[in-house]
Coordinates of C-alpha atoms in Angstrom, one line a residue:
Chain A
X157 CA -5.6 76.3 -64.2
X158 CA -7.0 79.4 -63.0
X159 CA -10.5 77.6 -62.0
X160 CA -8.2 74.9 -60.2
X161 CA -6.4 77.4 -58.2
X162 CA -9.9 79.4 -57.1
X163 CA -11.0 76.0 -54.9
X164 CA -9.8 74.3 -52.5
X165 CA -7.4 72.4 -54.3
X166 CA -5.1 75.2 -54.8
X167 CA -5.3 76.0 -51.2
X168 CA -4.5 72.6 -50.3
X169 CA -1.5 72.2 -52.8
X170 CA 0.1 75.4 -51.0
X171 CA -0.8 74.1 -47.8
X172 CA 1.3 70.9 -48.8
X173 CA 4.3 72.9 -50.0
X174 CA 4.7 75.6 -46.9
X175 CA 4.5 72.0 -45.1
X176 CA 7.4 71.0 -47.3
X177 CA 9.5 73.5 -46.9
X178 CA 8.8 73.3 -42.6
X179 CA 10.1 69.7 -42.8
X180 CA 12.8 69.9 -45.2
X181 CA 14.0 73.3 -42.6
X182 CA 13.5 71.3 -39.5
X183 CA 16.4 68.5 -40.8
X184 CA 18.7 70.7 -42.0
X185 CA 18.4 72.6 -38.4
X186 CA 18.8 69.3 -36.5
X187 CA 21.7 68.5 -39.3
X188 CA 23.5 71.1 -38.5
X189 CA 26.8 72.3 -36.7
X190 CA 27.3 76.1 -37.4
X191 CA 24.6 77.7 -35.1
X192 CA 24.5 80.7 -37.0
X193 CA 23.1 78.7 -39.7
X194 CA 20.4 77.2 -37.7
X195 CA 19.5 80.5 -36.1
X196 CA 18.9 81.8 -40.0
X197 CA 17.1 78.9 -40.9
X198 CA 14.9 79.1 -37.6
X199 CA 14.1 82.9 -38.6
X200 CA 13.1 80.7 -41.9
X201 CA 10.8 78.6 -40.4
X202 CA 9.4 80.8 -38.5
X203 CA 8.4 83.1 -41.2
X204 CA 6.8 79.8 -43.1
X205 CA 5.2 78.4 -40.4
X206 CA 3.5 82.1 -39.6
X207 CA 2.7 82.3 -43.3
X208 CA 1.3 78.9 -43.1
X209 CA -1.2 79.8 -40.0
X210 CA -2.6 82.8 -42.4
X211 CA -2.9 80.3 -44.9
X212 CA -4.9 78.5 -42.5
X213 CA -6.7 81.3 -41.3
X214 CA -5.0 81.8 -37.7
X215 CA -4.5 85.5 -38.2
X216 CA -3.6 86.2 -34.9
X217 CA -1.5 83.6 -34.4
X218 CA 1.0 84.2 -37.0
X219 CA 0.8 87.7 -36.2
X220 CA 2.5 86.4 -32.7
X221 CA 4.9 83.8 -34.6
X222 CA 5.8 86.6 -37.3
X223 CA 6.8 88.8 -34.3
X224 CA 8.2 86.6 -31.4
X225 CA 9.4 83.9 -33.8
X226 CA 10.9 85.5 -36.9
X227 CA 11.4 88.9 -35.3
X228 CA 12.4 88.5 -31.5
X229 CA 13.9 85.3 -31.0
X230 CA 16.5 85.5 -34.1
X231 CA 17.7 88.3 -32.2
X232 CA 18.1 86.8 -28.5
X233 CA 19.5 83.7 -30.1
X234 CA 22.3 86.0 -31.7
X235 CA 22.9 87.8 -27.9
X236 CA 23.0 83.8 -26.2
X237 CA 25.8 83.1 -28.8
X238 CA 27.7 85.7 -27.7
X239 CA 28.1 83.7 -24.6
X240 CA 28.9 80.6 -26.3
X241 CA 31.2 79.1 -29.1
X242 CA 29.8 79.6 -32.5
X243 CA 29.5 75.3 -33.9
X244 CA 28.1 72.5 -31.9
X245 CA 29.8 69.7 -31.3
X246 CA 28.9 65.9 -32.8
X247 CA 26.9 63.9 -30.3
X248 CA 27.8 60.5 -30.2
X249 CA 25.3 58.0 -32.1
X250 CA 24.0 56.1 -29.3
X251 CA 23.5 59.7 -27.5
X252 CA 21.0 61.1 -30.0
X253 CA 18.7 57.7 -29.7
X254 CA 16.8 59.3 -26.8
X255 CA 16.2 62.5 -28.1
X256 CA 14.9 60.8 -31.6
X257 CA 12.3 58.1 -29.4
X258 CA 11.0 61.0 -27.6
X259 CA 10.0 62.5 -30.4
X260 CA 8.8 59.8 -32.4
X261 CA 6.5 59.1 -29.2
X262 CA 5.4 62.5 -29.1
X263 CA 4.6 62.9 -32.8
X264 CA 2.9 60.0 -32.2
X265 CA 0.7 60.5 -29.9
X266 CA -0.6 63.8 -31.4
X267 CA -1.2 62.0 -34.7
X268 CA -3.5 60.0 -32.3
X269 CA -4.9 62.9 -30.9
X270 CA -5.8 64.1 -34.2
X271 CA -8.4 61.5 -34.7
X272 CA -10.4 62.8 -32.0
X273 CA -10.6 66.1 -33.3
X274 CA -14.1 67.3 -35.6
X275 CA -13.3 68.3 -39.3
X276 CA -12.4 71.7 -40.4
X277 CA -15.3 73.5 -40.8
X278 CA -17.4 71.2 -39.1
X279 CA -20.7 73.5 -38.4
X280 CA -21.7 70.5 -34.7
X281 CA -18.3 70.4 -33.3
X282 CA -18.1 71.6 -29.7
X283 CA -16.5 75.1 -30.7
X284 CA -18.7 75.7 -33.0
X285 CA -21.9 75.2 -32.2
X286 CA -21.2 76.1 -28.2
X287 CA -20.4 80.0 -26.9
X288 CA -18.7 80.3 -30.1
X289 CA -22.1 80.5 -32.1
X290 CA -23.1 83.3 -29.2
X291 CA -19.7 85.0 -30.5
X292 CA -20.6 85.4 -34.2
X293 CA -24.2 86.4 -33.5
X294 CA -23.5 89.0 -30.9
X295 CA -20.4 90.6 -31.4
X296 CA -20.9 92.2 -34.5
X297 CA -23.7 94.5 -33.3
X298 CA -22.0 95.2 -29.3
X299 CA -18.3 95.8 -30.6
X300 CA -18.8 96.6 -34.5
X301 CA -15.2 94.9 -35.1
X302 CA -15.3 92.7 -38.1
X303 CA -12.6 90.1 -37.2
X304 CA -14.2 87.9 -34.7
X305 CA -11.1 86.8 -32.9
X306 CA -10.3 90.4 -32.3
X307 CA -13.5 91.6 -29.7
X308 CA -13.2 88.1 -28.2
X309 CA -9.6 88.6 -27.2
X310 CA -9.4 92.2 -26.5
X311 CA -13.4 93.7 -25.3
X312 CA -14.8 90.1 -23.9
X313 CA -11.8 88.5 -22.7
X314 CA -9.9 91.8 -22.0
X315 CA -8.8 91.3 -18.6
X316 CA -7.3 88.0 -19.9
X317 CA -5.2 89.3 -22.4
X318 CA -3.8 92.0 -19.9
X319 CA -2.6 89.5 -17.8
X320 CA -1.0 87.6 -20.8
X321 CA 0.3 90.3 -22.1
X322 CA 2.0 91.0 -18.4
X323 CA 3.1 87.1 -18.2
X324 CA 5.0 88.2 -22.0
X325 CA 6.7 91.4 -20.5
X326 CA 7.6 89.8 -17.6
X327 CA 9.1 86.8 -19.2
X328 CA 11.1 89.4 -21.7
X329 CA 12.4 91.0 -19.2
X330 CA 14.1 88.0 -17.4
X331 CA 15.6 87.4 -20.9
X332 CA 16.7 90.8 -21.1
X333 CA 18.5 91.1 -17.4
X334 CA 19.8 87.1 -18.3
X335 CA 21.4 87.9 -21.4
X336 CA 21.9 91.2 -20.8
X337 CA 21.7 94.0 -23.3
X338 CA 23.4 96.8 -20.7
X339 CA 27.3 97.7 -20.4
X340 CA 27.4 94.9 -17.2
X341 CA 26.0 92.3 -18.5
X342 CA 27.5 89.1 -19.0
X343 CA 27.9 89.3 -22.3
X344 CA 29.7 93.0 -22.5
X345 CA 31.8 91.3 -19.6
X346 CA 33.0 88.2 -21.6
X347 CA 33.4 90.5 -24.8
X348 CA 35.7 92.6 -23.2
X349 CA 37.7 89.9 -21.4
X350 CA 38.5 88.4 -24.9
X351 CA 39.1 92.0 -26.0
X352 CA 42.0 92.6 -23.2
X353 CA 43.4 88.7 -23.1
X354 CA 44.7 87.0 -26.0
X355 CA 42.1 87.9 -28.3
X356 CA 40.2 85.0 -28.3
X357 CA 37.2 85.4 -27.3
X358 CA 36.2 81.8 -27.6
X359 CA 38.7 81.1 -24.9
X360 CA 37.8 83.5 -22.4
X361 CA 34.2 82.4 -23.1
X362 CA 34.6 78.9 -22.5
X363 CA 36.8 79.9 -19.2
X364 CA 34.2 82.2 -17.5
X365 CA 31.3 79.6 -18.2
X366 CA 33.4 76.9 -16.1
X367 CA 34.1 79.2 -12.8
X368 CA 29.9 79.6 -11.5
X369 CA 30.4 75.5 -12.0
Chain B
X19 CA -2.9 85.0 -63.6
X20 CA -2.3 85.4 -59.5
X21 CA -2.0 82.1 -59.4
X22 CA 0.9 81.8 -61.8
X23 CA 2.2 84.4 -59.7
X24 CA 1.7 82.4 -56.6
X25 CA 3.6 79.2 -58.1
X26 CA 6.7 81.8 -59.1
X27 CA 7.5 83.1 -55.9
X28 CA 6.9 79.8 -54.0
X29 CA 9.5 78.1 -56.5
X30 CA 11.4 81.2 -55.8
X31 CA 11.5 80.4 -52.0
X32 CA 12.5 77.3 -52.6
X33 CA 15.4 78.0 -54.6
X34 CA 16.1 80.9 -51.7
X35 CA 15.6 77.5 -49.2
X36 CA 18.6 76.1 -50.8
X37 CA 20.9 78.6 -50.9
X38 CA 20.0 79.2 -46.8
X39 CA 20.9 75.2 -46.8
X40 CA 24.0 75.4 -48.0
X41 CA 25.1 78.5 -48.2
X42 CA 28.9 78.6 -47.7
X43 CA 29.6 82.3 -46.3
X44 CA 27.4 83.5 -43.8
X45 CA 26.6 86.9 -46.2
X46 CA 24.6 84.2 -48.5
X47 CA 22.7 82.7 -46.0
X48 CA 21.5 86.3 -44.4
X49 CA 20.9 87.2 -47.7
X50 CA 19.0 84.1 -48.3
X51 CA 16.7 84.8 -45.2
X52 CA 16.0 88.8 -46.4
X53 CA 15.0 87.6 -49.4
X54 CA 13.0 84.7 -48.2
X55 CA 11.0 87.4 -45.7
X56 CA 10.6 89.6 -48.8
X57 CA 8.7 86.3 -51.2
X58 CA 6.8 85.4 -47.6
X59 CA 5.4 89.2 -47.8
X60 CA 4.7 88.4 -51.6
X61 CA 3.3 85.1 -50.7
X62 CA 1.2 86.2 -48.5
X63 CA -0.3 89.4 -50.8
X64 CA -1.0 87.0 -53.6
X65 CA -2.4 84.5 -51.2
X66 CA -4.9 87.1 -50.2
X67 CA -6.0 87.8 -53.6
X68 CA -6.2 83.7 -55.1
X69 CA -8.3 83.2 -51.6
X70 CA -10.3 86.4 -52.6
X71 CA -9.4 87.8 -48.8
X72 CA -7.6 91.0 -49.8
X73 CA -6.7 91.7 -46.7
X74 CA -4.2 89.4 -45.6
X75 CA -2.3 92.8 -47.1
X76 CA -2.2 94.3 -44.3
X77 CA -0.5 91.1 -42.5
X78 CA 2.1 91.1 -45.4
X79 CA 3.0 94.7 -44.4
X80 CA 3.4 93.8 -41.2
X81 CA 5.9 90.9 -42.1
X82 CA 7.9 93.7 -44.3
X83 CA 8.7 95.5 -41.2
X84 CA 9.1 92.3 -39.2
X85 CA 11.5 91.4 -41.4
X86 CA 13.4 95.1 -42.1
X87 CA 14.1 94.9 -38.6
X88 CA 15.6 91.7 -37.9
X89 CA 17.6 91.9 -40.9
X90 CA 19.1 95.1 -39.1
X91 CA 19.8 93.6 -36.2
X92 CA 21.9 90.7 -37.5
X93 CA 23.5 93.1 -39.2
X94 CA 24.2 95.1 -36.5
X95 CA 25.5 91.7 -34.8
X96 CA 28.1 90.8 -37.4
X97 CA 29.4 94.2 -37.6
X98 CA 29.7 95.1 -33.8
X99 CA 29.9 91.5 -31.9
X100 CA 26.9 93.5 -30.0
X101 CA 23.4 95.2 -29.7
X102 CA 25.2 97.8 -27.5
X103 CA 26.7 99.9 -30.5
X104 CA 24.7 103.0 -31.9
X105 CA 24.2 102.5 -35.6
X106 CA 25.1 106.2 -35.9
X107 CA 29.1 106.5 -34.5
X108 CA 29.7 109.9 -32.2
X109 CA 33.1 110.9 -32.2
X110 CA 36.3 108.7 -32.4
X111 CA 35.8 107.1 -29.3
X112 CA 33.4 104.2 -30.7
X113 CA 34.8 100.8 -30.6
X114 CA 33.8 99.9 -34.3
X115 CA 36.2 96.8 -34.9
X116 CA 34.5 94.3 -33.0

């Protein structure tokens, strides 16, 4: 068992279950009606779909899921339902047809796309054999990192990532002054309307939202 | 040995999945999700070692504090209906029944 789990094998049969466990998550969320629970259960499948990418060898990409994904976005989700009621309503049968062809289309077409693309590993596909090759070759002995993705992104392509990484604050930001996180914002406003009125926040929620309309 | 390790925890998330899934109180599903972010960190360690890349450890510690926080803040949440509140309460003026 212990030979098994040393080859690929192994890797491939947790591979298979982190994939599992993304599916079964995804129709539960799209099952559900309390949307505390599906915030939870997106924290969930944030965290296995960032484990999955280390599995995969994407370090640097589930280091951005792990933070954005299971770390920041639980939380704005939690400040939006401040501004909203806390259970979605049913949609009507014939209402949730378009949503499910659009997928279908789309999950089509990138099972197509995946045809096109070279096997894993594959030493004469285009990002291999390309600038890439120059990458491995070189960057060891000019930036004496050991992680190839890390000199590409931060000492070759440093100007790049600044300017992501200002695109990223900038689009936090506008989350931060929409939601609000400040003693005006609109949620500390609605919070304490319920507070004052009747005590139902719901209420005074649902009437704020309708008077911009 | 690792491996068997490896097989534990991910039946262990699974069973965590379920609780998450239907979960009646909200306590058991936050629950669910700490512990769930605590067997991804173990996961992740043990994946590192059956892959002979030890240092996807350093990812998995990364993930612990990931998750540490989060866990606070929707905590935080329930108790306070807000991020606003200080964790720490000055005074008698603070607002604590939210």
């Amino acid at each position: 068992m212990h030979s098994m789990f040393n080859g690929d094998f192994g890797i491939v049969l947790v591979n298979i279950f982190l994939l599992a466990i993304l599916f079964a998550t995804g129709v539960a969320i799209a099952r559900m009606r309390s949307l505390f629970a599906i915030v939870m259960l997106s924290g969930i499948y944030s965290l296995v779909s960032a484990a999955w990418y280390v599995a995969v060898d994407a370090v640097d990409v589930a280091f951005t899921e792990a933070a954005v994904g299971a770390g920041m976005s639980t939380v704005v989700l939690l400040g939006a339902m401040l501004l909203t009621s806390r259970t979605a309503k049913p949609e009507k049968l014939f209402f949730r047809l378009g949503p499910l062809l659009v997928c279908l289309a789309t999950g089509a077409a990138l099972i197509y796309a995946t045809v096109d693309l070279p096997a894993l590993g594959d030493a004469s596909s285009p990002a291999n054999a390309g600038v890439g090759l120059t990458y491995l070759q070189v960057a060891w002995f000019e930036t004496g990192i050991p992680n190839v993705v890390t000199p590409v992104l931060g000492s070759y392509r440093g100007f790049d990532t600044l300017g992501e990484t200002c695109v990223v604050f900038t689009a936090g930001l506008a989350v931060a002054l929409l939601l609000g996180f400040g003693e005006r914002s609109l949620a500390e406003r609605i919070r304490n309307e319920g507070r004052s009125g009747d005590h139902s926040t719901r209420k005074a929620s649902a009437a704020s939202d309708e008077d911009p309309s | 040995m690792t491996a068997a390790a490896l097989i534990a925890i991910l039946f262990g998330m699974a069973l965590l999945l379920l609780r998450a899934f239907i979960g009646p109180t909200l306590y058991d599903r936050i629950l669910a999700v700490n512990s769930f972010g605590t067997k991804t960190v173990l996961a992740l360690g043990l994946l590192g070692f059956v892959m002979d890349r030890p240092e996807f450890l350093d990812i998995a510690i990364t993930y612990a504090l990931i998750n540490f926080v989060s866990t606070i803040a929707i905590l935080k949440f329930f108790r306070y209906r807000s991020f606003q509140v200080p964790l720490v309460r000055r005074g008698q003026g603070g607002n604590a029944d939210g």
